[in-house]
XYZ file of N, CA and C in Angstrom:
255
model
N 99.492 76.184 92.893
C 98.198 76.564 92.363
C 98.327 77.758 91.429
N 98.687 78.939 91.934
C 98.849 80.111 91.078
C 100.214 80.075 90.389
N 100.238 80.455 89.138
C 101.502 80.533 88.406
C 102.044 81.951 88.578
N 102.896 82.112 89.555
C 103.424 83.406 89.989
C 103.969 84.233 88.834
N 104.722 83.620 87.966
C 105.376 84.356 86.880
C 104.398 84.863 85.826
N 103.177 84.353 85.806
C 102.177 84.777 84.825
C 101.169 85.781 85.379
N 101.255 86.080 86.658
C 100.274 86.966 87.291
C 100.382 88.406 86.792
N 99.237 89.065 86.776
C 99.165 90.503 86.543
C 100.041 91.176 87.596
N 100.653 92.304 87.267
C 101.599 92.961 88.176
C 100.992 93.221 89.552
N 99.758 93.698 89.611
C 99.115 93.965 90.894
C 99.049 92.696 91.736
N 98.573 91.606 91.130
C 98.444 90.354 91.871
C 99.807 89.746 92.197
N 100.778 89.967 91.354
C 102.135 89.475 91.636
C 102.701 90.180 92.875
N 102.508 91.504 92.959
C 102.979 92.247 94.127
C 102.224 91.816 95.384
N 100.919 91.621 95.242
C 100.115 91.150 96.364
C 100.581 89.764 96.808
N 100.843 88.899 95.859
C 101.337 87.549 96.119
C 102.629 87.604 96.932
N 103.518 88.501 96.550
C 104.797 88.631 97.258
C 104.613 89.200 98.663
N 103.612 90.063 98.849
C 103.364 90.672 100.158
C 102.639 89.743 101.132
N 101.587 89.086 100.655
C 100.726 88.355 101.585
C 100.611 86.859 101.305
N 101.207 86.406 100.231
C 101.180 84.978 99.948
C 100.097 84.573 98.968
N 100.219 83.330 98.537
C 99.350 82.805 97.487
C 97.887 82.695 97.912
N 97.646 82.100 99.060
C 96.264 81.860 99.490
C 95.493 83.157 99.690
N 96.097 84.124 100.393
C 95.429 85.400 100.639
C 95.198 86.160 99.328
N 96.161 86.100 98.410
C 96.003 86.755 97.111
C 94.810 86.182 96.360
N 94.689 84.854 96.374
C 93.590 84.207 95.664
C 92.242 84.547 96.302
N 92.202 84.646 97.624
C 90.965 85.009 98.320
C 90.548 86.436 97.947
N 91.510 87.347 97.914
C 91.222 88.728 97.507
C 90.722 88.757 96.072
N 91.376 87.991 95.198
C 90.955 87.912 93.799
C 89.512 87.423 93.690
N 89.180 86.348 94.407
C 87.833 85.781 94.345
C 86.767 86.763 94.843
N 87.090 87.503 95.888
C 86.086 88.367 96.512
C 86.000 89.763 95.925
N 87.076 90.267 95.357
C 87.102 91.672 94.947
C 87.463 91.906 93.480
N 87.635 90.887 92.705
C 88.022 91.090 91.304
C 87.011 91.956 90.579
N 87.540 92.858 89.767
C 86.694 93.738 88.983
C 86.272 95.009 89.710
N 86.539 95.095 90.999
C 86.142 96.279 91.761
C 87.290 97.267 91.850
N 86.950 98.532 91.941
C 87.942 99.552 92.257
C 87.884 99.782 93.750
N 88.983 99.573 94.413
C 89.031 99.728 95.862
C 89.751 101.010 96.230
N 89.199 101.716 97.183
C 89.869 102.869 97.761
C 90.165 102.498 99.198
N 91.423 102.551 99.542
C 91.843 102.152 100.881
C 92.046 103.407 101.715
N 91.408 103.471 102.900
C 91.572 104.659 103.740
C 93.031 104.898 104.113
N 93.389 106.154 104.208
C 94.751 106.518 104.567
C 95.047 106.169 106.021
N 94.059 106.345 106.869
C 94.234 106.074 108.290
C 93.832 104.636 108.610
N 94.660 103.975 109.388
C 94.388 102.601 109.804
C 93.360 102.555 110.927
N 93.395 103.562 111.808
C 92.532 103.574 112.985
C 91.381 104.559 112.824
N 90.231 104.209 113.381
C 89.021 105.021 113.330
C 89.132 106.194 114.294
N 88.973 107.404 113.787
C 89.150 108.597 114.609
C 88.138 108.689 115.749
N 86.903 108.245 115.529
C 85.890 108.291 116.588
C 86.249 107.356 117.735
N 86.803 106.217 117.399
C 87.199 105.262 118.438
C 88.419 105.763 119.206
N 89.323 106.428 118.507
C 90.480 107.026 119.181
C 90.011 108.122 120.126
N 89.063 108.937 119.671
C 88.513 110.002 120.520
C 87.861 109.408 121.763
N 87.144 108.318 121.595
C 86.517 107.653 122.737
C 87.542 107.128 123.719
N 88.603 106.559 123.181
C 89.668 106.040 124.041
C 90.351 107.179 124.798
N 90.594 108.277 124.108
C 91.209 109.449 124.746
C 90.316 110.024 125.841
N 89.039 110.150 125.544
C 88.126 110.768 126.517
C 87.903 109.881 127.736
N 88.182 108.588 127.614
C 88.014 107.687 128.752
C 89.200 107.748 129.723
N 90.277 108.415 129.319
C 91.442 108.534 130.190
C 91.181 109.566 131.282
N 91.766 109.340 132.446
C 91.609 110.282 133.557
C 92.280 111.616 133.258
N 93.488 111.539 132.698
C 94.268 112.751 132.456
C 94.817 112.718 131.034
N 94.570 113.780 130.292
C 95.105 113.885 128.938
C 95.965 115.137 128.890
N 97.261 114.927 129.004
C 98.190 116.052 128.962
C 98.905 116.079 127.614
N 99.813 117.003 127.466
C 100.538 117.165 126.204
C 101.274 115.890 125.812
N 101.901 115.249 126.781
C 102.649 114.019 126.502
C 101.718 112.913 126.003
N 100.562 112.787 126.610
C 99.583 111.786 126.183
C 99.131 112.052 124.752
N 98.871 113.325 124.446
C 98.464 113.687 123.079
C 99.552 113.339 122.076
N 100.796 113.608 122.428
C 101.917 113.305 121.537
C 102.067 111.800 121.340
N 101.900 111.040 122.410
C 101.994 109.579 122.315
C 100.902 109.017 121.408
N 99.675 109.504 121.594
C 98.573 109.051 120.751
C 98.814 109.443 119.290
N 99.306 110.637 119.068
C 99.574 111.096 117.696
C 100.578 110.176 117.015
N 101.656 109.859 117.694
C 102.666 108.966 117.105
C 102.124 107.556 116.922
N 101.479 107.038 117.941
C 101.010 105.650 117.919
C 99.975 105.400 116.822
N 99.064 106.349 116.644
C 97.955 106.142 115.709
C 98.092 106.919 114.408
N 99.259 107.506 114.167
C 99.560 108.206 112.919
C 98.617 109.384 112.661
N 98.403 110.168 113.703
C 97.648 111.408 113.606
C 98.570 112.542 114.030
N 98.233 113.765 113.642
C 99.003 114.908 114.127
C 98.484 115.271 115.515
N 99.274 116.004 116.246
C 98.849 116.436 117.578
C 97.608 117.322 117.471
N 97.563 118.136 116.447
C 96.398 119.009 116.232
C 95.130 118.167 115.983
N 95.265 117.086 115.214
C 94.113 116.214 114.975
C 93.640 115.567 116.277
N 94.584 115.172 117.112
C 94.247 114.577 118.401
C 93.476 115.590 119.252
N 93.941 116.827 119.258
C 93.245 117.876 120.023
C 91.832 118.105 119.488
N 91.666 118.092 118.183
C 90.333 118.258 117.583
C 89.421 117.084 117.957
N 89.980 115.887 117.959
C 89.186 114.721 118.345
C 88.699 114.842 119.784
N 89.578 115.304 120.652
C 89.194 115.506 122.052
C 88.080 116.546 122.181
N 88.224 117.639 121.461
C 87.205 118.699 121.515
C 85.863 118.212 120.989
N 85.900 117.450 119.920
C 84.647 116.961 119.337
C 83.959 115.966 120.261
N 84.725 115.205 121.002
C 84.152 114.234 121.922
C 83.565 114.910 123.160
N 84.110 116.052 123.531
C 83.650 116.766 124.719
C 82.321 117.481 124.472
N 81.992 117.748 123.217
C 80.759 118.489 122.884
C 79.543 117.628 123.016
């Protein structure tokens, strides 16, 4: 369907990453738009909720959450404080 060698560089890279069908779907739905993609994959409020639902949140737990969800330990501590208020 798509002629890979003729694609715009952005769509060619997308094609190589996610395949032809997904690239075409993105093209159909978002062409002409400027997209800003959030740096963080996970929602900080939801992470804070998950943390506050734990029985015990110690230093090791904070470090694990920081690594797992790509946040700093300081950010994890701030999320906990904001949820406690």
